[in-house]
Amino acid sequence: MVLSRPLPPWPFLLPALLTGGGVVLPLVYLVVRALEARPEVLLNLLLRPKTLGLFANTLALLLFVLLLTTLLALPLAWLTTRTDLKGKRFLALLLALPLAVPGYVGAYALLAATGPGGLLPLPRPEGFWGAGLVLALFTYPYLFLNLRAAFLGLDPGQEEAARTLGHGPFSVFLRVTLPQLFPAFLSGWMVVGLHVLGDFGVVSLLRYETFSYAIYLQYSAAFDRTYAAALALFLLLLTGGVLGLEALLLRRYVGGRVGRGSARAAQPAPLGRLRPLAYGLLLLPPLLALGFPLYTLFHLALRFPGSGLSEVGLAFAHSALASSLAAALVVAMALPLAYTGVRFPSFWSRLLERVAYLGYATPPLAYALAWIFLSLRLFPFLYQTLPLLVLAYSFHLLAEGLGPIRAALYQVPPRLEEAARTLGRTPVQAFFQVTFPLLWRGAAAGGALVFMAGMKELPLTLLLAPLGYTTLATRVFGYTQEAMFAEAAPFALLLVLLSAAFVGVLLWSEKR
């Protein structure tokens, strides 16, 4: 006899279903809008030379960035885990810090420091090479962190066994170590790939046409909004292909390890005379991704007129308002989703949680376009208003807030709620009186992640913000597009300092 699982209480189930529907509805309408065109028209749009050129550009940039991030992340992860270098933990933290800098700020710093009148006597590296270099420099930490964790979890016994069979160090690395790193490569490549496919700020500032850039041009110039919808649909299919390929390869992967590996660490490799070169390699990415932009920003900020500080304050207030409202809404939406998935696990609750990650995996520009089409058709009074911007932020960044809350809920014993129920409390009362006070750290962490991501968000803000609603991100983008680098400097500098302070607070709270 198969017992049916109990359903979650409706005060949790209904908000969870509404949240899942809110994530999916704009994407469904985007597909409907794209398919409104006749099949032959849609096919011509997708097969026109311009579209095929955008596909080739996007794919070339994706492969180039994956190659560069691999060439960077693999030796860096090995040096910080398998060698006798001193201060490896500090170096690993330093190598992860470029994640705090938005990619479009890196593109701004590169444009401001090169070309006529720049800090460096170099031509501006615009186009494919410039976009590829900037994206690789600011996304390699995703792959580095995955590979570093994998190196730390490897079983050194397998490598030692291979050496006893006569294999040299290079052969052992290729035949034993690399195959065990394959899942880490896939996870890192997937995150880097999603960032490249969804990037708008870097490719637009450095003048390299990809799907995201073309979608923005088609919509903002009102050339052909049906074509913009078709391009967004094509980009969604490309993103889905990346996710599907990663899942397929990982499902077919069979590792050589059994169990969780040895408790002892691998014997550190002595570097000897190569030690200075290793330290130089480890310090180069942070210098390029952090030191160089900060130097450029401070140098240009000195030229900023003091009369413009009120504009900086207004942009900061606008960014903080939208981001804080989105953070609060995400926490409110994530609580019933996490509770439904953790306390009532089933196929449907897991599917509902996966749907929450769909908005995050969708390229921001395509998601913004979906919300525009949906609001114009069903809620025209919301178009270009702050509530619509907050809704788009919230559904797009829901996954960032859901993760910490879900992890915190797993640490709360269910029997505490059961005890409260036996004392006459309803499920909702038991949750808020017993469980919620134990979730505040997870809720605060999730809200903080969403707040910081909202402060840096560019594509959604450009397309959905009310007229005249400027933020730090849009000011950096707008001034950089007009080559007004000194005017953009304080906005970019404030973004970088806020991001760095946020990362520092997270690390400090984690240490405590």
Short mmCIF file of C-alpha atoms in Angstrom, two decimals:
data_model
loop_
_atom_site.label_atom_id
_atom_site.label_comp_id
_atom_site.label_asym_id
_atom_site.label_seq_id
_atom_site.Cartn_x
_atom_site.Cartn_y
_atom_site.Cartn_z
CA MET A 1 0.00 0.00 0.00
CA VAL A 2 1.43 3.35 -1.06
CA LEU A 3 0.80 6.17 1.37
CA SER A 4 0.24 9.58 -0.17
CA ARG A 5 2.46 12.33 1.13
CA PRO A 6 0.68 15.11 3.03
CA LEU A 7 0.26 18.38 1.21
CA PRO A 8 1.94 21.51 2.58
CA PRO A 9 -0.41 23.88 4.45
CA TRP A 10 -2.11 26.22 2.00
CA PRO A 11 -0.56 29.40 3.56
CA PHE A 12 2.78 28.02 2.32
CA LEU A 13 1.67 26.14 -0.79
CA LEU A 14 -0.31 28.99 -2.37
CA PRO A 15 2.49 31.62 -2.15
CA ALA A 16 4.97 29.02 -3.43
CA LEU A 17 2.77 28.30 -6.46
CA LEU A 18 2.27 32.02 -7.12
CA THR A 19 6.03 32.56 -6.95
CA GLY A 20 6.71 29.74 -9.40
CA GLY A 21 4.05 31.12 -11.70
CA GLY A 22 5.56 34.59 -11.48
CA VAL A 23 8.93 33.25 -12.63
CA VAL A 24 7.51 31.31 -15.57
CA LEU A 25 4.71 33.59 -16.80
CA PRO A 26 6.91 36.27 -18.45
CA LEU A 27 8.95 33.59 -20.22
CA VAL A 28 5.81 31.86 -21.49
CA TYR A 29 4.51 35.15 -22.82
CA LEU A 30 7.85 35.87 -24.48
CA VAL A 31 7.55 32.58 -26.36
CA VAL A 32 3.94 33.40 -27.28
CA ARG A 33 4.98 36.85 -28.52
CA ALA A 34 7.78 35.40 -30.63
CA LEU A 35 5.43 32.78 -32.09
CA GLU A 36 2.81 35.38 -33.01
CA ALA A 37 4.68 35.82 -36.25
CA ARG A 38 3.84 33.38 -39.05
CA PRO A 39 6.10 30.29 -39.03
CA GLU A 40 7.75 31.24 -42.33
CA VAL A 41 8.41 34.78 -41.07
CA LEU A 42 9.87 33.48 -37.81
CA LEU A 43 12.04 31.01 -39.70
CA ASN A 44 13.32 33.77 -41.98
CA LEU A 45 14.10 35.93 -38.94
CA LEU A 46 16.11 33.17 -37.30
CA LEU A 47 17.94 32.12 -40.48
CA ARG A 48 18.75 35.57 -41.81
CA PRO A 49 22.51 36.23 -42.17
CA LYS A 50 22.43 38.78 -39.34
CA THR A 51 21.05 36.23 -36.87
CA LEU A 52 23.53 33.57 -37.93
CA GLY A 53 26.32 36.12 -37.53
CA LEU A 54 25.14 36.92 -34.00
CA PHE A 55 25.08 33.21 -33.22
CA ALA A 56 28.64 32.80 -34.50
CA ASN A 57 29.80 35.84 -32.51
CA THR A 58 28.15 34.64 -29.31
CA LEU A 59 29.46 31.09 -29.66
CA ALA A 60 33.00 32.29 -30.47
CA LEU A 61 33.02 34.57 -27.42
CA LEU A 62 31.70 31.76 -25.22
CA LEU A 63 34.38 29.29 -26.33
CA PHE A 64 37.15 31.91 -26.06
CA VAL A 65 36.17 32.88 -22.51
CA LEU A 66 35.90 29.22 -21.46
CA LEU A 67 39.38 28.58 -22.83
CA LEU A 68 40.90 31.62 -21.08
CA THR A 69 39.21 30.92 -17.75
CA THR A 70 40.43 27.31 -17.89
CA LEU A 71 44.01 28.37 -18.62
CA LEU A 72 43.78 30.74 -15.65
CA ALA A 73 41.78 28.76 -13.11
CA LEU A 74 43.44 25.34 -13.40
CA PRO A 75 47.03 26.39 -12.50
CA LEU A 76 45.75 28.82 -9.87
CA ALA A 77 43.67 26.11 -8.19
CA TRP A 78 46.61 23.68 -8.26
CA LEU A 79 49.03 26.25 -6.82
CA THR A 80 46.69 27.10 -3.92
CA THR A 81 46.02 23.45 -2.99
CA ARG A 82 48.88 21.16 -4.04
CA THR A 83 52.09 23.15 -3.48
CA ASP A 84 54.24 24.24 -0.54
CA LEU A 85 53.50 27.94 -1.00
CA LYS A 86 52.83 30.01 2.13
CA GLY A 87 49.57 31.92 2.62
CA LYS A 88 47.53 29.80 0.22
CA ARG A 89 44.20 30.56 1.95
CA PHE A 90 44.78 34.30 1.74
CA LEU A 91 45.80 33.98 -1.89
CA ALA A 92 42.66 31.95 -2.64
CA LEU A 93 40.53 34.70 -1.09
CA LEU A 94 42.37 37.32 -3.13
CA LEU A 95 41.80 35.34 -6.32
CA ALA A 96 38.04 35.18 -5.63
CA LEU A 97 37.65 38.93 -5.03
CA PRO A 98 37.18 39.88 -8.75
CA LEU A 99 33.64 38.52 -8.34
CA ALA A 100 32.89 41.70 -6.37
CA VAL A 101 33.54 43.90 -9.42
CA PRO A 102 30.80 44.13 -12.09
CA GLY A 103 32.11 43.26 -15.53
CA TYR A 104 30.93 46.55 -17.02
CA VAL A 105 33.05 48.42 -14.45
CA GLY A 106 36.06 46.43 -15.68
CA ALA A 107 35.17 47.38 -19.26
CA TYR A 108 34.86 51.03 -18.22
CA ALA A 109 38.28 50.97 -16.53
CA LEU A 110 39.85 49.43 -19.61
CA LEU A 111 38.31 52.02 -21.94
CA ALA A 112 39.21 54.91 -19.64
CA ALA A 113 42.84 53.83 -19.23
CA THR A 114 43.62 53.21 -22.91
CA GLY A 115 43.28 55.13 -26.15
CA PRO A 116 43.86 58.88 -26.66
CA GLY A 117 44.35 60.65 -23.34
CA GLY A 118 44.33 57.39 -21.37
CA LEU A 119 46.60 56.37 -18.52
CA LEU A 120 48.34 53.76 -20.69
CA PRO A 121 49.82 54.41 -24.15
CA LEU A 122 47.84 51.53 -25.66
CA PRO A 123 45.08 51.32 -28.26
CA ARG A 124 41.63 50.50 -26.89
CA PRO A 125 41.07 46.71 -27.09
CA GLU A 126 37.48 46.88 -28.29
CA GLY A 127 35.56 44.13 -30.06
CA PHE A 128 36.06 40.40 -29.66
CA TRP A 129 39.45 40.47 -27.95
CA GLY A 130 38.56 43.19 -25.48
CA ALA A 131 35.22 41.61 -24.51
CA GLY A 132 36.81 38.16 -24.19
CA LEU A 133 39.66 39.37 -22.00
CA VAL A 134 37.41 41.37 -19.66
CA LEU A 135 34.83 38.60 -19.31
CA ALA A 136 37.53 35.99 -18.62
CA LEU A 137 39.22 38.19 -16.04
CA PHE A 138 36.00 38.74 -14.08
CA THR A 139 34.48 35.24 -14.39
CA TYR A 140 37.49 32.95 -13.86
CA PRO A 141 36.81 32.83 -10.06
CA TYR A 142 33.69 30.72 -10.69
CA LEU A 143 35.82 28.00 -12.27
CA PHE A 144 38.72 28.55 -9.85
CA LEU A 145 36.52 28.00 -6.78
CA ASN A 146 35.01 24.83 -8.24
CA LEU A 147 38.42 23.40 -9.14
CA ARG A 148 39.96 24.37 -5.81
CA ALA A 149 37.20 22.58 -3.92
CA ALA A 150 37.68 19.53 -6.15
CA PHE A 151 41.46 19.49 -5.59
CA LEU A 152 40.93 19.62 -1.83
CA GLY A 153 38.54 16.66 -2.00
CA LEU A 154 40.68 14.38 -4.19
CA ASP A 155 41.92 11.07 -2.85
CA PRO A 156 45.75 11.19 -3.03
CA GLY A 157 45.90 7.40 -2.78
CA GLN A 158 44.91 6.99 -6.42
CA GLU A 159 47.73 9.24 -7.59
CA GLU A 160 50.22 7.42 -5.37
CA ALA A 161 49.06 4.09 -6.79
CA ALA A 162 49.60 5.39 -10.33
CA ARG A 163 53.15 6.46 -9.44
CA THR A 164 53.96 3.01 -8.09
CA LEU A 165 52.95 1.64 -11.51
CA GLY A 166 55.66 3.74 -13.16
CA HIS A 167 53.72 6.81 -14.28
CA GLY A 168 55.47 10.17 -14.09
CA PRO A 169 53.93 13.32 -12.54
CA PHE A 170 52.58 14.64 -15.86
CA SER A 171 51.08 11.27 -16.80
CA VAL A 172 49.47 10.93 -13.36
CA PHE A 173 47.94 14.39 -13.69
CA LEU A 174 46.48 13.63 -17.14
CA ARG A 175 45.28 10.08 -16.45
CA VAL A 176 44.23 10.22 -12.79
CA THR A 177 43.77 13.78 -11.55
CA LEU A 178 42.09 15.48 -14.51
CA PRO A 179 39.32 12.86 -14.95
CA GLN A 180 38.35 13.35 -11.29
CA LEU A 181 38.11 17.10 -11.85
CA PHE A 182 35.60 16.70 -14.68
CA PRO A 183 32.46 17.48 -12.60
CA ALA A 184 34.15 20.61 -11.22
CA PHE A 185 35.05 21.69 -14.76
CA LEU A 186 31.45 21.20 -15.89
CA SER A 187 29.99 23.14 -12.96
CA GLY A 188 32.42 26.01 -13.41
CA TRP A 189 32.05 26.10 -17.18
CA MET A 190 28.27 26.18 -16.86
CA VAL A 191 28.30 29.21 -14.55
CA VAL A 192 30.87 31.02 -16.71
CA GLY A 193 28.92 30.15 -19.85
CA LEU A 194 25.65 31.50 -18.42
CA HIS A 195 27.38 34.75 -17.50
CA VAL A 196 28.86 35.12 -20.99
CA LEU A 197 25.55 34.39 -22.72
CA GLY A 198 23.68 36.79 -20.46
CA ASP A 199 26.27 39.58 -20.43
CA PHE A 200 25.19 42.91 -21.82
CA GLY A 201 27.34 45.59 -20.21
CA VAL A 202 30.76 44.34 -21.34
CA VAL A 203 29.84 43.49 -24.94
CA SER A 204 27.92 46.72 -25.47
CA LEU A 205 30.63 49.00 -24.02
CA LEU A 206 33.35 47.19 -25.98
CA ARG A 207 31.27 47.15 -29.18
CA TYR A 208 31.02 43.42 -29.82
CA GLU A 209 27.66 42.27 -31.18
CA THR A 210 26.15 39.25 -29.44
CA PHE A 211 22.53 38.27 -28.94
CA SER A 212 22.19 40.41 -25.79
CA TYR A 213 23.57 43.51 -27.48
CA ALA A 214 21.40 43.00 -30.57
CA ILE A 215 18.26 42.49 -28.45
CA TYR A 216 18.86 45.81 -26.71
CA LEU A 217 19.47 47.64 -29.99
CA GLN A 218 16.38 46.16 -31.64
CA TYR A 219 14.12 47.01 -28.71
CA SER A 220 15.50 50.40 -27.67
CA ALA A 221 15.57 51.71 -31.24
CA ALA A 222 12.13 50.17 -31.93
CA PHE A 223 13.38 48.73 -35.21
CA ASP A 224 11.58 45.39 -34.99
CA ARG A 225 10.26 44.19 -31.66
CA THR A 226 9.12 40.89 -33.13
CA TYR A 227 12.72 40.32 -34.20
CA ALA A 228 13.85 41.30 -30.68
CA ALA A 229 11.49 38.66 -29.24
CA ALA A 230 12.79 36.08 -31.72
CA LEU A 231 16.40 36.88 -30.74
CA ALA A 232 15.49 36.58 -27.06
CA LEU A 233 13.89 33.20 -27.75
CA PHE A 234 17.01 32.07 -29.61
CA LEU A 235 19.13 33.18 -26.64
CA LEU A 236 16.89 31.24 -24.27
CA LEU A 237 17.31 28.12 -26.40
CA LEU A 238 21.07 28.59 -26.38
CA THR A 239 21.08 28.96 -22.60
CA GLY A 240 18.89 25.90 -22.24
CA GLY A 241 21.29 24.01 -24.48
CA VAL A 242 24.20 24.86 -22.17
CA LEU A 243 22.24 23.66 -19.12
CA GLY A 244 21.12 20.49 -20.91
CA LEU A 245 24.61 19.67 -22.15
CA GLU A 246 26.06 20.06 -18.65
CA ALA A 247 23.39 17.76 -17.18
CA LEU A 248 23.89 15.17 -19.94
CA LEU A 249 27.67 15.05 -19.60
CA LEU A 250 27.49 14.89 -15.82
CA ARG A 251 24.95 12.08 -15.92
CA ARG A 252 27.21 9.98 -18.11
CA TYR A 253 30.29 10.72 -16.02
CA VAL A 254 31.68 7.80 -14.04
CA GLY A 255 34.45 8.79 -11.65
CA GLY A 256 37.26 6.60 -10.52
CA ARG A 257 36.82 7.39 -6.84
CA VAL A 258 34.88 5.29 -4.38
CA GLY A 259 33.72 6.75 -1.09
CA ARG A 260 34.50 10.28 -0.02
CA GLY A 261 38.25 10.01 -0.30
CA SER A 262 41.08 9.92 2.16
CA ALA A 263 41.09 12.05 5.27
CA ARG A 264 44.77 12.89 4.81
CA ALA A 265 45.91 15.69 2.55
CA ALA A 266 48.06 15.21 -0.53
CA GLN A 267 51.79 15.73 -0.14
CA PRO A 268 52.57 19.35 -1.16
CA ALA A 269 54.66 19.67 -4.30
CA PRO A 270 57.91 21.62 -3.66
CA LEU A 271 58.32 24.53 -6.08
CA GLY A 272 61.91 25.44 -5.28
CA ARG A 273 63.22 28.11 -7.63
CA LEU A 274 59.82 28.43 -9.27
CA ARG A 275 58.34 29.91 -6.09
CA PRO A 276 58.71 33.61 -7.14
CA LEU A 277 57.16 32.82 -10.52
CA ALA A 278 54.24 31.07 -8.79
CA TYR A 279 53.60 34.04 -6.51
CA GLY A 280 53.72 36.34 -9.52
CA LEU A 281 51.16 34.22 -11.36
CA LEU A 282 48.86 34.17 -8.32
CA LEU A 283 49.02 37.94 -7.85
CA LEU A 284 48.59 38.88 -11.52
CA PRO A 285 44.79 38.28 -11.85
CA PRO A 286 43.87 40.28 -8.70
CA LEU A 287 46.17 43.10 -9.82
CA LEU A 288 44.52 43.22 -13.25
CA ALA A 289 40.95 42.74 -12.02
CA LEU A 290 41.13 44.81 -8.81
CA GLY A 291 44.29 46.89 -8.61
CA PHE A 292 44.15 48.28 -12.14
CA PRO A 293 40.42 49.28 -12.03
CA LEU A 294 40.79 50.84 -8.58
CA TYR A 295 43.83 52.88 -9.63
CA THR A 296 41.98 54.06 -12.74
CA LEU A 297 38.85 54.92 -10.76
CA PHE A 298 40.69 56.88 -8.07
CA HIS A 299 42.72 58.72 -10.70
CA LEU A 300 39.63 59.74 -12.69
CA ALA A 301 37.50 60.48 -9.62
CA LEU A 302 39.88 63.33 -8.76
CA ARG A 303 38.71 65.10 -11.92
CA PHE A 304 35.03 64.79 -10.98
CA PRO A 305 33.45 68.18 -10.18
CA GLY A 306 32.22 68.53 -6.62
CA SER A 307 28.93 69.93 -7.89
CA GLY A 308 28.02 66.47 -9.19
CA LEU A 309 28.01 64.78 -5.79
CA SER A 310 24.25 65.28 -5.46
CA GLU A 311 23.81 63.25 -8.65
CA VAL A 312 25.88 60.45 -7.13
CA GLY A 313 23.78 60.55 -3.97
CA LEU A 314 20.53 60.41 -5.95
CA ALA A 315 21.74 57.44 -8.02
CA PHE A 316 22.82 55.64 -4.86
CA ALA A 317 19.43 56.30 -3.22
CA HIS A 318 17.59 54.97 -6.29
CA SER A 319 19.79 51.84 -6.40
CA ALA A 320 19.39 51.21 -2.67
CA LEU A 321 15.60 51.70 -2.75
CA ALA A 322 14.93 49.25 -5.59
CA SER A 323 17.44 46.71 -4.26
CA SER A 324 16.17 46.80 -0.67
CA LEU A 325 12.55 46.37 -1.79
CA ALA A 326 13.59 43.45 -4.01
CA ALA A 327 15.58 41.87 -1.15
CA ALA A 328 12.58 42.04 1.19
CA LEU A 329 10.25 40.60 -1.47
CA VAL A 330 12.69 37.77 -2.28
CA VAL A 331 12.88 36.75 1.39
CA ALA A 332 9.07 36.76 1.58
CA MET A 333 8.82 34.58 -1.56
CA ALA A 334 11.69 32.26 -0.67
CA LEU A 335 10.36 31.30 2.79
CA PRO A 336 7.26 29.37 1.56
CA LEU A 337 9.26 27.89 -1.34
CA ALA A 338 12.00 26.61 0.96
CA TYR A 339 9.51 25.37 3.57
CA THR A 340 7.51 23.46 0.96
CA GLY A 341 10.61 21.83 -0.51
CA VAL A 342 12.36 20.94 2.76
CA ARG A 343 9.44 19.90 4.98
CA PHE A 344 7.33 18.25 2.25
CA PRO A 345 9.82 16.75 -0.24
CA SER A 346 8.29 15.33 -3.41
CA PHE A 347 8.74 15.48 -7.16
CA TRP A 348 6.45 18.50 -7.39
CA SER A 349 8.08 20.46 -4.58
CA ARG A 350 11.51 19.83 -6.10
CA LEU A 351 10.17 20.93 -9.50
CA LEU A 352 8.83 24.12 -7.91
CA GLU A 353 12.27 24.85 -6.47
CA ARG A 354 13.91 24.23 -9.85
CA VAL A 355 11.48 26.68 -11.44
CA ALA A 356 12.73 29.33 -9.02
CA TYR A 357 16.22 28.94 -10.50
CA LEU A 358 14.86 29.37 -14.04
CA GLY A 359 14.60 33.14 -13.66
CA TYR A 360 18.23 33.35 -12.54
CA ALA A 361 19.44 31.17 -15.42
CA THR A 362 17.56 33.29 -17.97
CA PRO A 363 19.74 36.02 -19.55
CA PRO A 364 18.72 39.31 -17.89
CA LEU A 365 18.02 41.15 -21.13
CA ALA A 366 15.71 38.39 -22.37
CA TYR A 367 13.97 38.35 -18.99
CA ALA A 368 13.55 42.13 -19.09
CA LEU A 369 12.04 41.91 -22.56
CA ALA A 370 9.65 39.21 -21.35
CA TRP A 371 8.45 41.46 -18.52
CA ILE A 372 7.99 44.36 -20.94
CA PHE A 373 5.82 42.34 -23.31
CA LEU A 374 3.81 40.88 -20.42
CA SER A 375 3.20 44.21 -18.69
CA LEU A 376 2.19 45.97 -21.90
CA ARG A 377 -0.36 43.26 -22.66
CA LEU A 378 -1.78 42.47 -19.20
CA PHE A 379 -0.71 45.25 -16.81
CA PRO A 380 -0.04 48.41 -18.85
CA PHE A 381 -0.28 50.57 -15.71
CA LEU A 382 2.90 48.83 -14.40
CA TYR A 383 5.04 49.58 -17.45
CA GLN A 384 8.15 51.63 -16.56
CA THR A 385 7.26 51.90 -12.88
CA LEU A 386 9.26 51.09 -9.76
CA PRO A 387 6.98 48.15 -8.78
CA LEU A 388 7.66 46.45 -12.13
CA LEU A 389 11.41 46.95 -11.71
CA VAL A 390 11.26 45.47 -8.19
CA LEU A 391 9.21 42.50 -9.42
CA ALA A 392 11.69 41.79 -12.21
CA TYR A 393 14.63 42.08 -9.79
CA SER A 394 12.91 39.74 -7.35
CA PHE A 395 11.98 36.95 -9.74
CA HIS A 396 15.35 37.13 -11.51
CA LEU A 397 17.37 37.06 -8.26
CA LEU A 398 15.10 34.68 -6.34
CA ALA A 399 17.64 31.85 -6.50
CA GLU A 400 20.25 33.93 -4.65
CA GLY A 401 17.92 34.43 -1.70
CA LEU A 402 16.46 30.91 -1.76
CA GLY A 403 19.75 29.06 -1.28
CA PRO A 404 20.75 30.43 2.17
CA ILE A 405 17.18 30.16 3.52
CA ARG A 406 16.87 26.57 2.31
CA ALA A 407 20.23 25.65 3.85
CA ALA A 408 19.25 27.26 7.18
CA LEU A 409 15.90 25.43 7.21
CA TYR A 410 17.66 22.07 6.85
CA GLN A 411 19.46 22.83 10.14
CA VAL A 412 16.23 23.37 12.09
CA PRO A 413 14.93 20.05 13.53
CA PRO A 414 11.33 19.35 12.41
CA ARG A 415 10.47 18.03 15.87
CA LEU A 416 10.51 21.60 17.23
CA GLU A 417 7.51 22.41 15.04
CA GLU A 418 5.91 19.08 15.92
CA ALA A 419 6.22 19.94 19.62
CA ALA A 420 4.57 23.30 18.99
CA ARG A 421 1.76 21.57 17.10
CA THR A 422 1.09 19.28 20.06
CA LEU A 423 0.67 22.41 22.18
CA GLY A 424 -2.17 23.56 19.94
CA ARG A 425 -0.33 25.79 17.47
CA THR A 426 -1.39 25.82 13.83
CA PRO A 427 1.30 25.03 11.19
CA VAL A 428 1.68 28.74 10.41
CA GLN A 429 1.90 29.69 14.09
CA ALA A 430 4.44 26.91 14.73
CA PHE A 431 6.57 28.13 11.83
CA PHE A 432 6.66 31.78 12.84
CA GLN A 433 6.96 31.20 16.59
CA VAL A 434 9.51 28.35 16.54
CA THR A 435 11.21 27.95 13.15
CA PHE A 436 11.44 31.47 11.77
CA PRO A 437 13.47 32.86 14.72
CA LEU A 438 16.09 30.19 13.90
CA LEU A 439 16.18 31.16 10.20
CA TRP A 440 17.11 34.81 10.57
CA ARG A 441 20.76 34.27 9.63
CA GLY A 442 19.80 32.50 6.41
CA ALA A 443 17.14 35.11 5.63
CA ALA A 444 19.58 37.95 6.30
CA ALA A 445 22.25 36.34 4.12
CA GLY A 446 19.81 35.73 1.29
CA GLY A 447 18.44 39.26 1.47
CA ALA A 448 21.97 40.71 1.53
CA LEU A 449 22.95 38.73 -1.57
CA VAL A 450 19.88 39.97 -3.44
CA PHE A 451 20.47 43.56 -2.29
CA MET A 452 24.06 43.59 -3.58
CA ALA A 453 23.11 41.90 -6.85
CA GLY A 454 20.36 44.48 -7.35
CA MET A 455 22.79 47.34 -6.76
CA LYS A 456 24.92 46.06 -9.65
CA GLU A 457 22.09 45.03 -11.99
CA LEU A 458 22.26 46.78 -15.37
CA PRO A 459 20.12 45.21 -18.18
CA LEU A 460 16.90 44.95 -16.18
CA THR A 461 17.31 48.52 -14.97
CA LEU A 462 17.99 49.94 -18.42
CA LEU A 463 14.79 48.50 -19.91
CA LEU A 464 12.40 48.54 -16.94
CA ALA A 465 13.27 51.54 -14.75
CA PRO A 466 10.91 54.54 -14.76
CA LEU A 467 11.92 57.50 -16.90
CA GLY A 468 14.58 59.52 -15.09
CA TYR A 469 15.19 56.79 -12.48
CA THR A 470 18.98 56.67 -12.59
CA THR A 471 21.04 54.15 -10.63
CA LEU A 472 24.76 53.68 -10.06
CA ALA A 473 24.88 51.01 -12.78
CA THR A 474 23.00 53.02 -15.41
CA ARG A 475 25.14 56.11 -14.73
CA VAL A 476 28.35 54.14 -15.24
CA PHE A 477 26.96 52.66 -18.45
CA GLY A 478 25.57 55.93 -19.82
CA TYR A 479 28.63 58.07 -19.15
CA THR A 480 30.99 55.39 -20.47
CA GLN A 481 29.01 55.09 -23.69
CA GLU A 482 29.52 58.82 -24.21
CA ALA A 483 33.25 58.54 -23.32
CA MET A 484 32.70 60.78 -20.26
CA PHE A 485 35.05 58.71 -18.13
CA ALA A 486 35.69 61.24 -15.36
CA GLU A 487 31.94 61.70 -14.87
CA ALA A 488 31.44 57.93 -14.58
CA ALA A 489 34.31 57.42 -12.11
CA PRO A 490 32.56 58.13 -8.75
CA PHE A 491 29.57 55.96 -9.64
CA ALA A 492 31.84 53.05 -10.60
CA LEU A 493 34.10 53.59 -7.59
CA LEU A 494 31.14 53.56 -5.20
CA LEU A 495 29.91 50.30 -6.75
CA VAL A 496 33.30 48.63 -6.35
CA LEU A 497 33.75 49.82 -2.76
CA LEU A 498 30.24 48.70 -1.81
CA SER A 499 30.83 45.28 -3.35
CA ALA A 500 34.20 44.89 -1.62
CA ALA A 501 32.70 45.94 1.73
CA PHE A 502 29.85 43.49 1.24
CA VAL A 503 32.24 40.61 0.57
CA GLY A 504 34.27 41.61 3.64
CA VAL A 505 31.19 41.64 5.89
CA LEU A 506 30.14 38.21 4.61
CA LEU A 507 33.59 36.75 5.29
CA TRP A 508 33.71 38.36 8.74
CA SER A 509 30.26 37.02 9.70
CA GLU A 510 31.19 33.58 8.34
CA LYS A 511 34.37 33.57 10.43
CA ARG A 512 32.41 34.51 13.56
#
